[in-house]
Amino acid sequence: GKVVKTEPRGFIEDMDSLPFPAYHLLPMHKYRSYGVYDSGKKTISMITARGCPFKCTYCCSSKLFGARWRCLSPKKTIEWIKKVVDEYGIDHIYFQDDEFTVNHERVMEICDWMIDNKLNLSWECLTRVSHVTPELLNRMSKAGCKSVLYGIESGYDEGLKLIRKAITLDQALNAIKWTQEAGMIAKASFILGFPWESKTEINKTIDFAIKMDADYSFFTILCPFPTTDVYEQIRSEALFVPGFNIDMYSAMPAADSLIRTRHLSSEELVQMMGHAYKRLYFRPKYLIKRILALKHYSELKRNIKSGISVLKFSIKSIRKKI
C-alpha cells in the first residue's frame, strides 16, 4: 500500500520541543495492561505522533489533532523510551498513535535502536493495513513488538467506500497474515451499525472477520462523535435513540447503542454484536488455535477469564429485549 511521508523536518522539531509527561506525579508502579494482555509487566502508553491525513467518516481524530500528520523524531522517541525504562522500570509500552507506521524509515530507526541495545522491552501499536510490509513487521517483531491492532471497520467493499476508509479487503487479509507470520498477535477492530446497514451487511462484516482469522477481533456499535460526517448523517436521518443527549456518551454501557439504522433498531444492533462475538470466538477452530498458542499457565488463566467475560457479554447482548 501507499506509505504516507512525514512532514518537513522543521515540523517534526515542533513536536520534539514538547515536554515529557510528569511521570513523577503518578503511581507508575501500578500501571499494567488489561484483560487477556495483562502479563504483569509495568506498562505505559505513549503517543509519538498526532494528526491524520485520512478522512474516515466516523473518526474525529483529524478534527481534534488536524489533518497534517506530524511526529516526534526517532531521536526524541528513543530518548522518551530510555527515560521510562531507566527511571521507572517500564518493560511494556503501548504506542497509541493513530497510525504508528505512517513513516517506515522512522519506525525502522527506532526498531534498530531497540535491537542494538537488547532492551528487555515488549510493545504494541495501532496502524493501518495499508501501512505495513513484511519487512517492516519482521523488524518490529525482532525489536520486541508483540501485537498490532488494525482498524478495518467494515468487511465488505461498499462499506469501506462509504466510510472512506481508503483500504481494501485484500490489504486487510495480507496485513493480518504478515503480522502473524512475523510472530506477533494480529488484532482487528470492526464497527457495526452504519446508517445503511441491515443484517445482511453486518453479517458480511462478521463473515469477513471469521475469514480473516485474526488472533483477536473487536466489534463495537457505531458511536457517532460530534464533528464527524457520520454524526451529521445520523442526526439528519433521525437515527439517534429517543431522548438522545450528549451526556449519554459517557453513561452508555458497553452492551447498548445510541443509534439505530434505517433497517435495524438499537436493540437489534446490540443483538447482532452479541452474535458477532459468539460466532467468532466460540468456533472450535478458534478455540483450538488459542489453546495451542498458550505458553504459560498464567496465559491460560487470563484467557479463561476473558473468555468467560466475552461469553457473558454475548449472552447479555443476544437476550436484549426488542
Coordinates of C-alpha atoms in Angstrom, one line a residue:
G1 CA 0.0 0.0 0.0
K2 CA 0.9 3.6 -0.3
V3 CA 3.1 5.0 2.5
V4 CA 2.4 8.5 3.7
K5 CA 5.6 10.5 4.1
T6 CA 6.4 12.7 7.1
E7 CA 6.1 16.5 7.2
P8 CA 9.2 18.5 6.6
R9 CA 11.9 18.3 9.3
G10 CA 11.0 21.6 10.9
F11 CA 7.5 20.4 11.6
I12 CA 9.0 17.4 13.4
E13 CA 11.1 19.7 15.5
D14 CA 8.0 21.5 16.7
M15 CA 6.9 18.1 18.2
D16 CA 10.3 17.5 19.7
S17 CA 10.0 20.7 21.8
L18 CA 7.1 19.2 23.8
P19 CA 8.0 18.2 27.3
F20 CA 7.7 14.6 28.6
P21 CA 4.7 13.8 30.8
A22 CA 5.2 14.5 34.5
Y23 CA 5.6 10.8 35.5
H24 CA 6.9 11.7 38.9
L25 CA 3.3 12.8 39.9
L26 CA 1.8 9.4 39.0
P27 CA 1.9 5.9 40.7
M28 CA 3.9 4.4 37.9
H29 CA 4.4 1.1 39.6
K30 CA 0.6 0.4 39.4
Y31 CA 0.1 0.6 35.7
R32 CA -0.5 -2.8 33.9
S33 CA -2.0 -4.0 30.7
Y34 CA -5.6 -5.2 31.0
G35 CA -7.6 -8.3 30.3
V36 CA -6.0 -11.1 28.3
Y37 CA -2.9 -8.9 27.7
D38 CA -2.0 -8.4 31.4
S39 CA 1.3 -10.2 31.7
G40 CA 2.2 -8.4 35.0
K41 CA 4.6 -6.1 33.3
K42 CA 5.0 -2.4 34.1
T43 CA 3.1 -0.7 31.3
I44 CA 2.6 2.8 30.0
S45 CA 1.0 4.3 26.9
M46 CA 2.8 6.7 24.5
I47 CA 1.6 9.0 21.7
T48 CA 4.5 9.9 19.5
A49 CA 2.6 11.4 16.6
R50 CA -0.6 13.4 16.0
G51 CA -2.8 14.3 13.1
C52 CA -4.3 12.1 10.4
P53 CA -4.4 12.8 6.7
F54 CA -7.3 10.4 6.1
K55 CA -11.0 11.3 6.1
C56 CA -12.9 8.4 7.5
T57 CA -16.5 9.4 8.1
Y58 CA -16.7 8.1 11.6
C59 CA -13.4 9.3 13.1
C60 CA -12.8 12.6 14.8
S61 CA -9.0 12.3 15.1
S62 CA -8.3 14.8 12.2
K63 CA -10.8 17.2 13.7
L64 CA -9.1 17.1 17.1
F65 CA -5.5 16.9 16.0
G66 CA -5.5 18.3 12.5
A67 CA -5.2 16.6 9.1
R68 CA -1.4 17.1 9.0
W69 CA 0.5 14.1 10.4
R70 CA 3.5 15.1 12.5
C71 CA 5.6 13.1 14.8
L72 CA 8.5 13.1 17.3
S73 CA 11.8 12.4 15.6
P74 CA 13.3 9.0 16.2
K75 CA 15.9 10.6 18.4
K76 CA 13.2 12.2 20.7
T77 CA 11.2 9.0 20.7
I78 CA 14.2 6.9 21.8
E79 CA 15.0 9.5 24.5
W80 CA 11.5 9.1 25.8
I81 CA 11.7 5.3 25.8
K82 CA 15.1 5.4 27.6
K83 CA 13.6 7.7 30.3
V84 CA 10.7 5.4 31.2
V85 CA 12.8 2.3 31.1
D86 CA 15.7 3.7 33.1
E87 CA 13.8 5.8 35.6
Y88 CA 10.6 3.8 36.1
G89 CA 11.4 0.2 35.1
I90 CA 8.8 0.1 32.3
D91 CA 9.0 -3.1 30.4
H92 CA 5.9 -2.8 28.2
I93 CA 4.8 0.2 26.0
Y94 CA 1.5 0.7 24.1
F95 CA 2.1 3.2 21.3
Q96 CA -1.3 4.8 21.0
D97 CA -0.6 6.8 17.8
D98 CA -3.5 6.5 15.4
E99 CA -1.1 5.3 12.7
F100 CA 2.3 4.3 14.2
T101 CA 3.8 3.1 10.9
V102 CA 3.0 6.0 8.7
N103 CA 6.7 6.6 8.0
H104 CA 8.7 3.4 7.7
E105 CA 12.1 4.9 8.0
R106 CA 11.2 6.4 11.3
V107 CA 9.9 3.1 12.7
M108 CA 12.9 1.2 11.3
E109 CA 15.3 3.5 13.1
I110 CA 13.5 3.1 16.4
C111 CA 13.4 -0.6 16.0
D112 CA 17.1 -0.8 15.1
W113 CA 17.9 1.1 18.3
M114 CA 15.8 -1.4 20.4
I115 CA 17.5 -4.4 18.7
D116 CA 21.1 -3.0 19.0
N117 CA 20.5 -2.2 22.7
K118 CA 18.9 -5.6 23.5
L119 CA 16.2 -3.9 25.5
N120 CA 14.1 -6.2 27.7
L121 CA 11.0 -4.3 26.4
S122 CA 7.8 -5.5 24.8
W123 CA 5.5 -3.2 23.0
E124 CA 2.4 -2.9 20.8
C125 CA 0.9 -0.4 18.4
L126 CA -2.0 0.6 16.2
T127 CA -1.8 1.3 12.5
R128 CA -3.5 0.9 9.1
V129 CA -3.4 -2.3 7.0
S130 CA -2.2 -0.2 4.1
H131 CA 0.9 1.0 6.0
V132 CA 2.7 -2.3 6.7
T133 CA 5.0 -4.6 4.7
P134 CA 6.5 -8.0 5.6
E135 CA 9.9 -6.4 6.0
L136 CA 8.7 -3.7 8.4
L137 CA 6.6 -6.2 10.5
N138 CA 9.5 -8.6 10.8
R139 CA 11.8 -5.8 12.0
M140 CA 9.1 -4.7 14.6
S141 CA 8.8 -8.2 15.9
K142 CA 12.6 -8.6 16.3
A143 CA 12.5 -5.3 18.2
G144 CA 10.0 -6.6 20.7
C145 CA 6.6 -5.8 19.2
K146 CA 4.1 -8.3 20.4
S147 CA 0.9 -7.2 18.8
V148 CA -0.5 -4.8 16.2
L149 CA -4.1 -3.5 16.1
Y150 CA -5.6 -2.7 12.7
G151 CA -8.7 -0.6 12.3
I152 CA -10.6 -2.3 9.5
E153 CA -14.2 -1.4 10.5
S154 CA -16.1 -2.9 7.6
G155 CA -15.9 -6.3 5.9
Y156 CA -17.4 -5.6 2.5
D157 CA -16.2 -3.3 -0.3
E158 CA -19.1 -1.0 -0.5
G159 CA -18.9 -0.3 3.2
L160 CA -15.3 0.6 3.0
K161 CA -16.1 3.0 0.2
L162 CA -19.0 4.6 2.1
I163 CA -16.9 5.3 5.2
R164 CA -13.9 6.5 3.0
K165 CA -11.6 4.1 4.8
A166 CA -9.1 4.1 1.8
I167 CA -8.1 0.4 2.3
T168 CA -9.1 -2.8 0.6
L169 CA -10.1 -6.2 1.9
D170 CA -7.1 -7.8 0.3
Q171 CA -4.8 -5.3 2.2
A172 CA -6.6 -6.4 5.4
L173 CA -6.1 -10.1 4.7
N174 CA -2.4 -9.5 3.9
A175 CA -1.7 -7.4 7.0
I176 CA -3.1 -9.9 9.3
K177 CA -1.3 -12.8 7.6
W178 CA 2.1 -10.9 7.6
T179 CA 1.7 -9.9 11.2
Q180 CA 1.1 -13.5 12.3
E181 CA 3.9 -14.8 10.1
A182 CA 6.2 -12.3 11.9
G183 CA 5.3 -13.9 15.2
M184 CA 3.1 -11.2 16.5
I185 CA -0.5 -11.1 17.7
A186 CA -2.8 -9.6 15.0
K187 CA -5.8 -7.7 16.2
A188 CA -8.6 -6.1 14.2
S189 CA -11.5 -3.7 15.0
F190 CA -14.9 -3.6 13.3
I191 CA -17.8 -1.2 13.6
L192 CA -21.4 -2.4 13.3
G193 CA -24.4 -0.1 12.6
F194 CA -23.6 2.3 9.9
P195 CA -26.8 4.1 8.8
W196 CA -27.4 2.0 5.7
E197 CA -26.7 -1.4 7.3
S198 CA -29.1 -4.2 7.7
K199 CA -28.5 -7.7 9.0
T200 CA -27.1 -8.6 5.5
E201 CA -24.3 -6.0 5.6
I202 CA -23.4 -6.7 9.3
N203 CA -23.2 -10.4 8.6
K204 CA -20.8 -9.7 5.7
T205 CA -18.6 -7.9 8.2
I206 CA -18.8 -10.8 10.6
D207 CA -18.1 -13.3 7.8
F208 CA -15.0 -11.4 6.8
A209 CA -13.7 -11.3 10.3
I210 CA -14.1 -15.1 10.5
K211 CA -12.4 -15.5 7.1
M212 CA -9.5 -13.2 8.2
D213 CA -9.0 -15.1 11.4
A214 CA -7.1 -12.5 13.4
D215 CA -5.9 -13.6 16.8
Y216 CA -8.4 -11.1 18.3
S217 CA -11.2 -9.1 16.7
F218 CA -13.3 -6.5 18.4
F219 CA -16.8 -5.4 17.4
T220 CA -18.4 -2.2 18.5
I221 CA -21.6 -0.5 17.6
L222 CA -21.1 2.8 15.8
C223 CA -20.7 5.7 18.2
P224 CA -21.2 8.9 16.2
F225 CA -18.9 11.6 17.6
P226 CA -19.9 15.3 17.0
T227 CA -18.0 16.9 14.1
T228 CA -17.8 13.7 12.1
D229 CA -19.7 13.2 8.8
V230 CA -21.5 10.1 10.1
Y231 CA -22.8 12.1 13.1
E232 CA -24.4 14.6 10.7
Q233 CA -25.8 11.8 8.7
I234 CA -27.4 10.1 11.7
R235 CA -28.7 13.4 13.0
S236 CA -30.2 14.4 9.6
E237 CA -31.9 11.0 9.3
A238 CA -33.1 11.0 12.9
L239 CA -31.4 7.7 13.8
F240 CA -30.4 8.6 17.3
V241 CA -32.3 6.7 20.1
P242 CA -35.3 8.6 21.6
G243 CA -34.1 11.1 24.2
F244 CA -30.6 11.2 23.0
N245 CA -28.3 13.8 24.6
I246 CA -24.6 14.4 24.8
D247 CA -24.4 13.1 28.3
M248 CA -25.3 9.6 27.1
Y249 CA -21.8 9.2 25.6
S250 CA -20.1 8.7 29.0
A251 CA -23.0 6.9 30.6
M252 CA -23.7 4.4 27.9
P253 CA -23.0 0.7 28.9
A254 CA -20.9 -1.4 26.5
A255 CA -23.9 -3.6 25.6
D256 CA -26.1 -0.7 24.5
S257 CA -26.5 1.6 21.5
L258 CA -27.1 5.3 20.9
I259 CA -28.3 4.7 17.4
R260 CA -30.4 2.6 15.1
T261 CA -30.0 2.2 11.4
R262 CA -32.5 2.5 8.5
H263 CA -33.2 -1.2 8.9
L264 CA -32.4 -2.2 12.5
S265 CA -33.5 -0.9 15.9
S266 CA -30.9 -0.1 18.6
E267 CA -31.8 -3.4 20.4
E268 CA -31.3 -5.4 17.2
L269 CA -27.8 -3.8 16.8
V270 CA -26.9 -5.0 20.3
Q271 CA -28.1 -8.5 19.4
M272 CA -26.1 -8.5 16.3
M273 CA -23.0 -7.5 18.2
G274 CA -23.6 -10.4 20.6
H275 CA -24.0 -12.8 17.7
A276 CA -20.7 -11.5 16.2
Y277 CA -18.7 -12.3 19.3
K278 CA -20.4 -15.7 19.6
R279 CA -19.8 -16.7 16.0
L280 CA -16.2 -15.5 16.1
Y281 CA -14.8 -16.7 19.4
F282 CA -16.7 -19.9 20.0
R283 CA -15.7 -21.7 16.8
P284 CA -13.9 -25.0 17.6
K285 CA -11.1 -24.0 15.2
Y286 CA -10.5 -20.7 17.0
L287 CA -10.6 -22.3 20.5
I288 CA -8.1 -25.0 19.5
K289 CA -5.9 -22.3 17.9
R290 CA -5.9 -20.2 21.1
I291 CA -5.2 -23.3 23.3
L292 CA -2.2 -24.3 21.2
A293 CA -0.8 -20.8 21.3
L294 CA -0.7 -20.8 25.1
K295 CA 2.8 -20.8 26.6
H296 CA 2.3 -20.4 30.3
Y297 CA -0.3 -21.3 33.0
S298 CA -0.8 -17.6 33.6
E299 CA -1.9 -17.1 30.0
L300 CA -4.4 -19.9 30.4
K301 CA -5.9 -18.2 33.4
R302 CA -6.1 -14.9 31.6
N303 CA -7.7 -16.4 28.5
I304 CA -10.3 -18.4 30.6
K305 CA -11.2 -15.2 32.5
S306 CA -11.5 -13.2 29.3
G307 CA -13.4 -16.0 27.5
I308 CA -16.0 -16.1 30.4
S309 CA -16.4 -12.3 30.1
V310 CA -16.9 -12.5 26.3
L311 CA -19.5 -15.3 26.8
K312 CA -21.4 -13.3 29.4
F313 CA -21.3 -10.2 27.2
S314 CA -22.6 -12.2 24.2
I315 CA -25.4 -13.8 26.1
K316 CA -26.5 -10.5 27.6
S317 CA -26.4 -8.8 24.1
I318 CA -28.3 -11.6 22.4
R319 CA -31.0 -11.5 25.0
K320 CA -31.5 -7.8 24.6
K321 CA -35.3 -7.1 24.6
I322 CA -36.8 -5.8 21.4

